[in-house]
Every structure is written in structure tokens, then in C-alpha cells.
Coordinates of C-alpha atoms in Angstrom, one line a residue:
Chain G
X1 CA 0.0 0.0 0.0
X2 CA 1.3 3.5 -1.0
X3 CA 2.4 6.0 1.7
X4 CA -0.4 8.5 2.4
X5 CA 0.0 12.1 1.1
X6 CA -2.1 13.3 4.0
X7 CA -2.3 11.8 7.4
X8 CA -4.6 13.2 10.1
X9 CA -4.2 11.7 13.6
X10 CA -6.4 12.3 16.6
X11 CA -7.4 15.8 15.4
X12 CA -9.4 17.9 17.9
X13 CA -10.7 21.4 17.7
X14 CA -12.5 23.1 20.6
X15 CA -13.9 26.6 20.6
X16 CA -14.3 27.1 24.4
X17 CA -16.7 24.4 25.5
X18 CA -17.8 23.6 22.0
X19 CA -16.1 20.6 20.4
X20 CA -16.2 21.2 16.6
X21 CA -13.9 18.3 15.7
X22 CA -13.6 15.4 18.1
X23 CA -10.6 13.1 17.7
X24 CA -10.7 12.2 14.0
X25 CA -8.1 10.3 12.1
X26 CA -7.9 9.5 8.4
X27 CA -5.5 9.2 5.5
X28 CA -5.5 10.1 1.8
X29 CA -3.4 8.1 -0.5
X30 CA -1.8 9.5 -3.7
X31 CA -4.4 9.8 -6.5
X32 CA -7.3 9.1 -4.1
X33 CA -10.5 11.1 -3.8
X34 CA -11.8 11.0 -0.3
X35 CA -15.4 12.1 0.2
X36 CA -16.2 14.1 3.3
X37 CA -19.9 13.8 4.2
X38 CA -21.9 15.2 7.0
X39 CA -24.8 17.5 7.9
X40 CA -24.3 21.2 8.5
X41 CA -22.3 21.8 11.6
X42 CA -20.7 18.4 11.6
X43 CA -17.1 19.8 11.5
X44 CA -16.3 19.5 7.8
X45 CA -15.4 23.1 7.2
X46 CA -13.4 23.3 10.4
X47 CA -11.5 20.2 9.4
X48 CA -10.7 21.7 6.0
X49 CA -9.7 25.0 7.6
X50 CA -7.3 23.1 9.9
X51 CA -5.8 21.2 7.0
X52 CA -5.2 24.6 5.2
X53 CA -3.5 26.0 8.3
X54 CA -5.9 28.9 8.9
X55 CA -7.3 27.3 12.1
X56 CA -4.9 25.9 14.7
X57 CA -5.9 22.4 16.0
X58 CA -6.4 22.0 19.8
X59 CA -4.8 18.6 19.6
X60 CA -3.6 16.0 17.1
X61 CA -1.4 16.2 14.1
X62 CA -1.7 16.9 10.4
X63 CA 1.0 15.5 8.1
X64 CA 1.2 16.1 4.4
X65 CA 3.9 14.6 2.1
X66 CA 5.4 13.2 5.3
X67 CA 5.8 16.7 6.8
X68 CA 4.2 18.2 9.9
X69 CA 1.9 21.1 8.9
X70 CA 2.6 22.9 12.2
X71 CA 6.3 23.0 11.3
X72 CA 6.5 23.0 7.5
X73 CA 3.5 25.2 6.7
X74 CA 5.0 27.2 3.9
X75 CA 6.5 24.1 2.1
X76 CA 3.2 22.1 2.4
X77 CA 0.9 24.9 1.3
X78 CA 3.0 25.5 -1.8
X79 CA 1.7 22.1 -2.9
X80 CA -1.8 22.3 -1.7
X81 CA -4.8 24.3 -2.8
X82 CA -8.6 24.6 -2.2
X83 CA -11.8 25.8 -3.8
X84 CA -15.0 26.5 -1.9
X85 CA -18.3 27.7 -3.2
X86 CA -18.4 29.9 0.0
X87 CA -15.0 31.6 -0.5
X88 CA -15.0 34.0 -3.4
X89 CA -12.1 35.6 -5.1
X90 CA -11.7 39.4 -4.8
X91 CA -14.6 41.0 -6.5
X92 CA -13.0 44.2 -7.8
X93 CA -10.4 42.4 -9.9
X94 CA -11.0 40.8 -13.3
X95 CA -10.8 37.0 -13.7
X96 CA -7.4 37.3 -15.3
X97 CA -6.1 39.7 -12.7
X98 CA -7.1 37.3 -9.9
X99 CA -5.3 34.4 -11.6
X100 CA -2.2 36.5 -12.1
X101 CA -2.1 37.5 -8.5
X102 CA -2.4 33.8 -7.5
X103 CA 0.3 32.8 -9.9
X104 CA 2.7 35.4 -8.4
X105 CA 1.7 34.4 -4.9
X106 CA 2.8 30.8 -5.6
X107 CA 5.8 31.9 -7.6
X108 CA 4.7 30.1 -10.7
X109 CA 6.8 30.3 -13.9
X110 CA 5.4 30.7 -17.4
X111 CA 2.4 32.5 -15.9
X112 CA 0.7 33.6 -19.1
X113 CA 0.8 30.1 -20.6
X114 CA -0.6 28.6 -17.4
X115 CA -3.3 31.2 -17.1
X116 CA -4.3 30.7 -20.8
X117 CA -4.3 26.9 -20.3
X118 CA -6.5 26.9 -17.2
X119 CA -8.9 29.5 -18.7
X120 CA -9.2 27.3 -21.8
X121 CA -9.6 24.0 -19.9
X122 CA -12.4 25.4 -17.7
X123 CA -14.0 27.2 -20.6
X124 CA -13.6 30.7 -19.2
X125 CA -12.5 32.5 -22.3
X126 CA -15.6 34.6 -22.7
X127 CA -15.4 36.1 -19.2
X128 CA -11.7 36.2 -18.6
X129 CA -11.6 40.0 -18.8
X130 CA -14.8 40.5 -16.8
X131 CA -14.7 42.0 -13.3
X132 CA -15.3 39.2 -10.8
X133 CA -18.3 40.9 -9.2
X134 CA -20.2 40.7 -12.5
X135 CA -19.8 37.0 -12.9
X136 CA -22.7 34.6 -12.4
X137 CA -22.4 32.2 -9.5
X138 CA -21.4 29.4 -11.9
X139 CA -18.7 31.5 -13.4
X140 CA -17.4 32.4 -9.9
X141 CA -17.3 28.8 -9.0
X142 CA -15.2 28.1 -12.1
X143 CA -12.9 30.9 -11.2
X144 CA -12.4 29.3 -7.7
X145 CA -11.6 26.0 -9.4
X146 CA -9.2 27.8 -11.9
X147 CA -7.4 29.4 -8.9
X148 CA -7.0 26.0 -7.3
X149 CA -5.8 24.1 -10.4
X150 CA -3.6 27.0 -11.6
X151 CA -1.0 26.1 -9.0
X152 CA -0.9 22.4 -9.9
X153 CA -1.4 21.2 -6.4
X154 CA -0.7 17.6 -5.2
X155 CA -3.6 17.8 -2.7
X156 CA -6.8 19.6 -3.3
X157 CA -9.5 20.4 -0.8
X158 CA -12.9 21.0 -2.5
X159 CA -15.8 22.3 -0.5
X160 CA -19.0 21.7 -2.6
X161 CA -17.3 22.5 -5.9
X162 CA -20.3 22.0 -8.1
X163 CA -23.0 23.5 -5.8
X164 CA -23.9 26.4 -8.0
X165 CA -23.2 24.9 -11.4
X166 CA -25.8 23.8 -14.0
X167 CA -25.7 20.0 -14.6
X168 CA -23.8 20.4 -17.9
X169 CA -20.9 22.4 -16.4
X170 CA -21.0 20.3 -13.2
X171 CA -20.5 17.2 -15.3
X172 CA -17.6 18.8 -17.1
X173 CA -16.0 19.8 -13.8
X174 CA -16.3 16.2 -12.6
X175 CA -14.7 14.9 -15.8
X176 CA -12.0 17.5 -15.4
X177 CA -11.3 16.4 -11.9
X178 CA -11.1 12.7 -12.9
X179 CA -8.8 13.6 -15.7
X180 CA -6.5 15.6 -13.4
X181 CA -6.4 12.8 -10.9
X182 CA -5.6 10.3 -13.7
X183 CA -2.9 12.4 -15.3
X184 CA -1.2 14.0 -12.3
X185 CA -2.0 11.7 -9.4
X186 CA -3.9 14.5 -7.7
X187 CA -5.3 13.6 -4.3
X188 CA -8.6 15.2 -3.3
X189 CA -10.7 15.7 -0.2
X190 CA -14.1 16.3 -1.6
X191 CA -17.0 17.7 0.4
X192 CA -20.5 17.8 -1.2
X193 CA -24.2 17.5 -0.3
X194 CA -24.9 15.9 -3.7
X195 CA -24.9 12.1 -2.8
X196 CA -24.9 10.9 -6.4
X197 CA -21.9 13.1 -7.1
X198 CA -20.3 11.7 -3.9
X199 CA -20.8 8.1 -5.1
X200 CA -19.5 8.9 -8.6
X201 CA -16.4 10.8 -7.5
X202 CA -15.2 9.2 -4.2
X203 CA -13.0 6.2 -3.8
X204 CA -13.8 6.2 -0.1
X205 CA -16.1 8.3 2.1
X206 CA -15.9 9.4 5.7
X207 CA -19.0 10.5 7.4
X208 CA -18.7 13.2 10.1
X209 CA -21.4 13.8 12.7
X210 CA -21.0 16.3 15.6
X211 CA -17.3 16.3 15.0
X212 CA -16.7 12.6 15.0
X213 CA -16.2 10.0 12.2
X214 CA -19.3 7.8 12.4
X215 CA -18.8 5.8 9.2
X216 CA -15.9 5.1 6.8
X217 CA -15.5 3.1 3.6
X218 CA -16.6 3.0 0.0
X219 CA -20.1 4.2 -0.8
X220 CA -21.2 0.6 -1.4
X221 CA -19.7 -0.5 2.0
X222 CA -21.4 2.3 3.8
X223 CA -24.8 1.7 2.2
X224 CA -24.6 -2.0 2.9
X225 CA -23.5 -1.5 6.5
X226 CA -26.5 0.7 7.3
X227 CA -28.9 -1.4 5.4
X228 CA -30.2 1.5 3.3
X229 CA -31.0 1.7 -0.4
X230 CA -28.5 4.4 -1.3
X231 CA -26.1 6.9 0.2
X232 CA -28.7 9.6 0.4
X233 CA -30.8 7.4 2.8
X234 CA -27.7 6.7 4.9
X235 CA -27.1 10.5 5.1
X236 CA -30.7 11.2 6.2
X237 CA -30.6 8.4 8.7
X238 CA -27.3 9.5 10.3
X239 CA -28.1 13.2 10.2
X240 CA -31.4 12.6 12.1
X241 CA -29.8 10.4 14.8
X242 CA -29.5 12.0 18.2
Chain U
X1 CA 10.6 36.2 3.1
X2 CA 9.8 35.6 -0.6
X3 CA 9.7 38.7 -2.8
X4 CA 7.3 37.2 -5.3
X5 CA 4.6 37.0 -2.6
X6 CA 5.1 40.6 -1.6
X7 CA 5.0 41.5 -5.3
X8 CA 1.8 39.5 -5.8
X9 CA 0.0 41.4 -3.0
X10 CA 1.3 44.8 -4.2
X11 CA 0.1 44.0 -7.7
X12 CA -3.3 43.1 -6.2
X13 CA -3.6 46.5 -4.4
X14 CA -2.5 48.4 -7.5
X15 CA -5.1 46.6 -9.6
X16 CA -7.7 48.0 -7.1
X17 CA -6.6 51.6 -7.6
X18 CA -6.6 51.3 -11.4
X19 CA -10.3 51.4 -11.7
X20 CA -11.6 52.9 -8.5
X21 CA -12.4 56.6 -8.2
X22 CA -12.9 56.5 -4.4
X23 CA -9.5 54.9 -3.9
X24 CA -7.9 57.5 -6.1
X25 CA -9.7 60.3 -4.1
X26 CA -8.0 59.0 -1.0
X27 CA -4.7 59.9 -2.5
X28 CA -5.5 63.1 -4.3
X29 CA -8.7 64.7 -3.1
X30 CA -8.4 64.5 0.7
X31 CA -4.8 65.7 0.9
X32 CA -5.7 68.5 -1.4
X33 CA -8.7 69.5 0.7
X34 CA -6.6 69.4 3.9
X35 CA -4.1 71.7 2.2
X36 CA -6.7 74.2 1.0
X37 CA -8.3 74.5 4.5
X38 CA -5.1 74.8 6.4
X39 CA -3.7 77.1 3.7
X40 CA -6.5 79.6 4.2
X41 CA -6.1 79.4 8.0
X42 CA -2.4 80.1 7.5
X43 CA -3.2 83.1 5.2
X44 CA -5.4 84.5 7.9
X45 CA -2.7 83.9 10.6
X46 CA -0.2 85.8 8.4
X47 CA -2.1 89.0 9.5
X48 CA -0.6 88.3 12.9
X49 CA 2.9 87.5 11.7
X50 CA 4.4 89.5 14.6
X51 CA 2.8 87.2 17.2
X52 CA 3.4 84.0 15.3
X53 CA 6.7 84.3 13.4
X54 CA 7.0 82.0 10.4
X55 CA 3.4 80.9 10.6
X56 CA 3.2 79.8 7.0
X57 CA 6.3 77.6 7.2
X58 CA 5.2 76.1 10.5
X59 CA 1.6 75.3 9.6
X60 CA 1.9 74.2 6.0
X61 CA 5.1 72.3 6.6
X62 CA 3.6 70.6 9.6
X63 CA 0.5 69.7 7.6
X64 CA 2.5 68.1 4.8
X65 CA 4.6 66.1 7.3
X66 CA 1.5 65.1 9.3
X67 CA -0.2 63.9 6.1
X68 CA 2.9 61.8 5.4
X69 CA 2.5 60.0 8.7
X70 CA -1.3 59.7 8.2
X71 CA -1.0 58.2 4.7
X72 CA 1.8 55.9 5.8
X73 CA -0.6 54.5 8.5
X74 CA -3.4 54.2 6.0
X75 CA -1.3 52.4 3.5
X76 CA -0.8 49.6 6.0
X77 CA -4.3 49.5 7.5
X78 CA -6.4 50.1 4.4
X79 CA -4.6 47.3 2.6
X80 CA -5.7 44.9 5.4
X81 CA -9.2 46.3 5.3
X82 CA -9.3 45.6 1.5
X83 CA -8.8 42.0 2.3
X84 CA -11.6 42.0 4.9
X85 CA -14.0 43.7 2.5
X86 CA -13.1 41.3 -0.3
X87 CA -13.3 38.4 2.2
X88 CA -10.0 37.3 0.8
X89 CA -8.1 36.4 4.0
X90 CA -8.8 32.7 3.6
X91 CA -7.4 32.7 0.0
X92 CA -4.3 34.5 1.2
X93 CA -3.5 32.7 4.4
X94 CA -4.3 29.2 3.0
X95 CA -1.5 29.9 0.6
X96 CA 2.3 29.8 1.5
X97 CA 2.1 33.6 2.3
X98 CA 3.6 34.4 5.7
X99 CA 2.2 37.1 8.0
X100 CA 5.5 39.0 7.7
X101 CA 5.3 39.0 3.9
X102 CA 1.7 40.3 4.2
X103 CA 3.0 43.2 6.4
X104 CA 5.9 43.9 4.1
X105 CA 3.4 44.2 1.2
X106 CA 1.3 46.7 3.1
X107 CA 4.4 48.7 3.9
X108 CA 5.3 48.8 0.3
X109 CA 1.8 50.1 -0.4
X110 CA 2.3 52.7 2.3
X111 CA 5.5 54.0 0.7
X112 CA 3.8 54.2 -2.7
X113 CA 0.9 56.1 -1.1
X114 CA 3.2 58.5 0.8
X115 CA 5.1 59.2 -2.5
X116 CA 1.9 60.0 -4.4
X117 CA 0.4 62.2 -1.6
X118 CA 3.7 64.0 -1.0
X119 CA 3.9 65.0 -4.7
X120 CA 0.3 66.3 -4.6
X121 CA 0.8 68.3 -1.5
X122 CA 4.2 69.7 -2.3
X123 CA 3.1 70.8 -5.8
X124 CA -0.2 72.3 -4.5
X125 CA 1.5 74.1 -1.6
X126 CA 4.0 75.6 -4.1
X127 CA 1.2 76.6 -6.6
X128 CA -1.3 78.0 -4.2
X129 CA 0.7 79.4 -1.3
X130 CA 4.2 79.7 -2.8
X131 CA 5.4 77.4 -0.1
X132 CA 8.5 75.3 -0.5
X133 CA 8.9 72.4 1.8
X134 CA 12.5 72.0 0.8
X135 CA 13.2 75.0 3.1
X136 CA 13.8 72.3 5.6
X137 CA 16.9 71.2 3.6
X138 CA 18.4 67.8 3.9
X139 CA 16.7 67.3 7.3
X140 CA 13.6 66.7 5.4
X141 CA 14.8 63.2 4.4
X142 CA 15.2 61.8 8.0
X143 CA 12.1 63.6 9.1
X144 CA 10.0 61.9 6.4
X145 CA 11.6 58.5 6.9
X146 CA 10.8 58.7 10.6
X147 CA 7.3 59.7 10.0
X148 CA 6.8 56.8 7.6
X149 CA 8.0 54.5 10.4
X150 CA 5.7 56.1 12.9
X151 CA 2.8 55.6 10.4
X152 CA 3.7 51.9 10.2
X153 CA 3.7 51.5 13.9
X154 CA 0.2 53.0 14.2
X155 CA -0.8 51.0 11.1
X156 CA 0.4 47.6 12.3
X157 CA -1.1 48.1 15.7
X158 CA -4.5 49.1 14.2
X159 CA -4.4 46.2 11.9
X160 CA -3.7 43.8 14.7
X161 CA -6.6 45.2 16.7
X162 CA -9.0 45.0 13.7
X163 CA -7.8 41.4 13.1
X164 CA -8.6 40.5 16.7
X165 CA -11.8 42.4 17.2
X166 CA -13.2 42.1 13.7
X167 CA -14.9 44.5 11.3
X168 CA -16.6 46.5 14.1
X169 CA -13.2 47.8 14.9
X170 CA -12.5 49.1 11.4
X171 CA -13.3 52.6 12.5
X172 CA -9.9 52.5 14.1
X173 CA -8.3 52.6 10.7
X174 CA -9.3 56.3 10.5
X175 CA -9.5 57.3 14.1
X176 CA -6.4 55.6 15.8
X177 CA -3.9 58.0 14.3
X178 CA -5.8 61.0 15.7
X179 CA -5.3 59.6 19.2
X180 CA -1.6 60.3 18.6
X181 CA -2.1 63.7 17.0
X182 CA -2.3 65.8 20.3
X183 CA 0.9 64.2 21.6
X184 CA 2.7 64.6 18.3
X185 CA 2.8 68.4 18.7
X186 CA 2.1 68.8 15.0
X187 CA 0.9 72.4 15.0
X188 CA 2.2 73.7 18.4
X189 CA 5.4 73.3 20.4
X190 CA 5.8 70.7 23.1
X191 CA 5.9 73.4 25.8
X192 CA 2.2 74.1 25.5
X193 CA 1.3 70.6 26.8
X194 CA 0.9 70.1 30.6
X195 CA 3.9 68.5 32.2
X196 CA 2.5 65.0 32.7
X197 CA 1.4 64.9 29.0
X198 CA 4.9 66.1 27.9
X199 CA 6.3 62.9 29.5
X200 CA 4.0 60.8 27.4
X201 CA 4.5 62.9 24.3
X202 CA 8.3 62.5 24.5
X203 CA 7.8 58.7 24.1
X204 CA 6.1 59.4 20.7
X205 CA 8.6 59.5 17.9
X206 CA 6.5 61.9 15.8
X207 CA 6.7 64.5 18.6
X208 CA 10.5 64.5 18.2
X209 CA 10.2 65.0 14.4
X210 CA 7.9 68.0 14.7
X211 CA 10.0 69.5 17.5
X212 CA 13.0 69.0 15.2
X213 CA 11.2 70.6 12.3
X214 CA 10.4 73.7 14.4
X215 CA 14.0 73.9 15.6
X216 CA 15.3 73.9 12.1
X217 CA 12.8 76.5 10.9
X218 CA 13.0 78.9 13.9
X219 CA 16.7 78.7 14.9
X220 CA 18.3 76.7 12.1
X221 CA 19.5 74.4 14.8
X222 CA 20.6 70.9 13.9
X223 CA 18.0 68.5 15.3
X224 CA 20.4 65.6 15.9
X225 CA 19.1 64.7 19.3
X226 CA 15.5 64.8 18.2
X227 CA 16.2 62.6 15.2
X228 CA 18.2 60.2 17.4
X229 CA 15.3 59.8 19.8
X230 CA 12.8 59.5 16.9
X231 CA 14.8 56.8 15.2
X232 CA 15.5 54.9 18.4
X233 CA 11.9 55.0 19.5
X234 CA 10.6 54.1 16.0
X235 CA 12.8 51.0 15.8
X236 CA 11.9 49.8 19.3
X237 CA 8.1 50.4 18.9
X238 CA 8.0 49.0 15.4
X239 CA 9.6 45.7 16.6
X240 CA 7.1 45.7 19.4
X241 CA 4.0 46.2 17.3
X242 CA 5.2 43.6 14.7
X243 CA 5.5 41.1 17.6
X244 CA 2.0 42.1 18.8
X245 CA 0.7 41.5 15.2
X246 CA 2.2 38.0 15.1
X247 CA 0.8 37.2 18.5
X248 CA -2.7 38.4 17.4
X249 CA -2.4 36.4 14.2
X250 CA -1.7 33.2 16.1
X251 CA -4.5 34.0 18.6
X252 CA -6.9 34.5 15.7
X253 CA -5.8 31.2 14.1
X254 CA -6.3 29.5 17.5
X255 CA -9.8 31.0 17.9
X256 CA -10.8 30.6 14.3
X257 CA -11.2 34.3 13.9
X258 CA -9.1 34.7 10.8
X259 CA -11.6 33.0 8.6
X260 CA -14.6 34.7 10.2
X261 CA -13.5 38.3 9.9
X262 CA -16.0 40.1 7.6
X263 CA -18.7 37.5 8.0

């Protein structure tokens, strides 16, 4: 079995008395897409924020590429990126300006070629010179994805990446992700409320509830274990459990 | 510290100015307005030249130097506010960017702002009031450098407080500097302050600069002592506020505040 690119061990996050993440451990292997499921408030976003180094864990460790995030933050984040429907890019800049800033922030070479390439691959040519505040929500989501893929990360955190996209574009994004994973060995932590998408995309799934992992395995394994018809029913069952 | 990250942020802020009239006004309109108002006050005071010798030189010179400090502070704080308004802190601090690189970028913006504002004010003062700031001679250079440093001190401190207390504290970006104005002795000499306030004022690097400026203008004295104190205090205080900023940054990461500012 290959060495994990991401290893989370006994991760805990408390905000005062409230325990947002309660002793979770999981791995992601190279080229693997790990689905992160859970109802609102389960701790998914806090987990991703800790993995991105913007929230400090109360306890536990996060290792990526065999390095400790607490010690090698800069080195790790150079090879990691994220896209979230809920985190927009600066609205006053054009799409292309935003991508240029990101390229410089990560010290990328051949910037123009890379920007042109990602704009083309995500079909953003028609709005590349548009100011971000004038984009539709689907176009904004594609900009977020372009920002994430521009830096050619080895690990990608995606928080509901297709939430505001029409089915056609959403399908294209999923195909794009699969192609990236196949060609570059990209590893992905994928959070979504679309169960069909989760089943289609994820090699494995972890289900978070009230900060704890309550189920882990492939979609089929989880469905079988809970004796439900599909993942959506498992989600509803677990989300309603006290 | 990586220069390409500082360059990235400076580029981002310059993109903002390129197509924003309100942001350009901050550089040209307000300094111009300040100068017009204080210029008329000075013209009025010239009627009493006997009582206040060198009124024009004192007031307009002091105003230009004060604006340098003010814009220097704004360069740091407003750049941080731009990130809050754009809700961009998550994008920035989930990248390899270090807090020190972020601060360095805001300081570069501060220098660019000071340069732009200084040109506007010096040219306008010359055109409208026949005032030449270069009457201060070469002393102008260390005066300006020290005021830029003092602006950074207030700017970094304000930024740290806004980061910690959130968007409700953003009013500090415009008000904090005026807390320092009375003890900076911009338009009056230190001797007019009560004794206890003088003790506090002497710990303010800007007060040494303005006292030094008056010494040069009134007696042509060499303000070495004032400049020594201003530089020493600036370096110590700047080190201190940068440490406070880093401490606040870690505290915000610990409490999850960094990603919640602006929500």
C-alpha cells in the first residue's frame, strides 16, 4: 500500500466548551479522492480549515507529504490548494487579474501560458476580462476552481465545488477532476451534499457527525453497513440520529 | 521572506486603484482639501505675523509632514481592510504567504501612497501658497523616513486590533492616528502641553520629528538629538508592534477568527 500524502491523527478542535472536531483520524493516498460527508455543523469546514493552516488544532497532528503542517506550513501549502463555493475571489479584480495574483503568490513560472491553459480548460475565455463581481455564480465557482488548479497542487480540498453549477458544467467539472487525478496523481478531499456526485467521485467516504467520524469506507460498503437503499438514505438516517 | 509573494500582493492592491475613483480620491482629493483649508487658515494667521513668526512655514510644513504620517498608516491598515472587504483572508493565508510577507506588502503600499500624496501636497503648496517644503533642507529626508516608520507603527497596531476584534473595529483605521495627534505636537510646540502629558509625548517618535522641524525652521539648529530619539523609539516600537501583530495572528488562528472576519 502506498504512503499517504495526507495523514490526520487524533485531530481535535475546541472553541471554548464547544467541540467542533472530536478526535478524528484518516489518510488520503496518492491519487485518491476521499469524500467528506456530514450534515451542516458536523465539522467538515473546520477540518478543512485546519488542513489549510488557517485554524490551529487544539490537539492531534496533520502531516502532508510526510511533513508536519505545524512545522512546515510554507512548504506544504505551496503544494496544496482549495476551492470552496463559499470563499469568493476578490470582486473588484477581473478574472485574469485574480489568476495573475495567485500565480505570483505561488511563484509560478510561465504564468501567461498557465493562465491561458486553465482558462481554456475550464471554458472561461468569454469572461476572462470580466470584473469578478459581474460573474454569475457558476462562473465564480469556475474561477475558484481555476485558482485551485492553476498552482498544480498535489492535494486539493474541494468544498461543494459544483454547488452552483448547472448539470452540464457540473459534469464537465467532474470529468476535469477525474482527468486531473488520472494524469497528475492529484489527491482530493471532496465535500458535497450531492450524494450521487459523492458516489460517482469518491474512492472512499468518511461521514462526520457532531465532529466525529461515524462511518468510513466505500459508498457501497457504507450503504450495505447501514442497510439502506443508497447513500442519500444513509445520510438522512445518520443526520437525524441524536 | 519571498519577494514574489510581496510583489503579488502589491500588484493586487495596485489593480484595485486602477479602476476605483474613491480609492484615487483617498490619494488626491483629501490631501488637497486638507491643504486648502489649512492654507486659508495660514493666510489668515499671516495677518498676525508679529505674534506667530514663520506661521506659513510652521503650519503648511507641519500639515504636509502630518499627512505623510497619516497616509503611511493608512497604507498599511487600508490594505488589510481591502482583504476583509473582499473576504480574501482565507485565500491569502491558506497559501504559502507568511504574515511577515503580508505586512511587508502593506508597507510597500504605504511607501507608494506616501510618495503620491507628497507629490500632490508639495506641488499644491507651491502653486497656491508659494510654499517650498524644501526650506527644511536635507533634514527633510530623515524627518520623512521617521514619520513613515511612525505611520507603520500605528498602522500595524491598528491592523492587529482589527484582526482581533473584527470588522466592528474598522473605524480604528481612520481614528487611531488622531489619538496620537495631540501628543505629536504637530501644530504647536511641546511646551504648551501640561507637564504630565509632555512625559507621554516624548515617548512618541512623531513629537521629536515635529519639534525637530520647528527647531530647524526657527533657529536653524541641527535636530540631531530629536532625530536620534525619533529613530530609536521608532525601531523599538516597530519591533514591538510587529511582535503584537504576530501574537494576534496566532491568537486569531487559534480561535478561528481569521476566517470569520468580515462575515
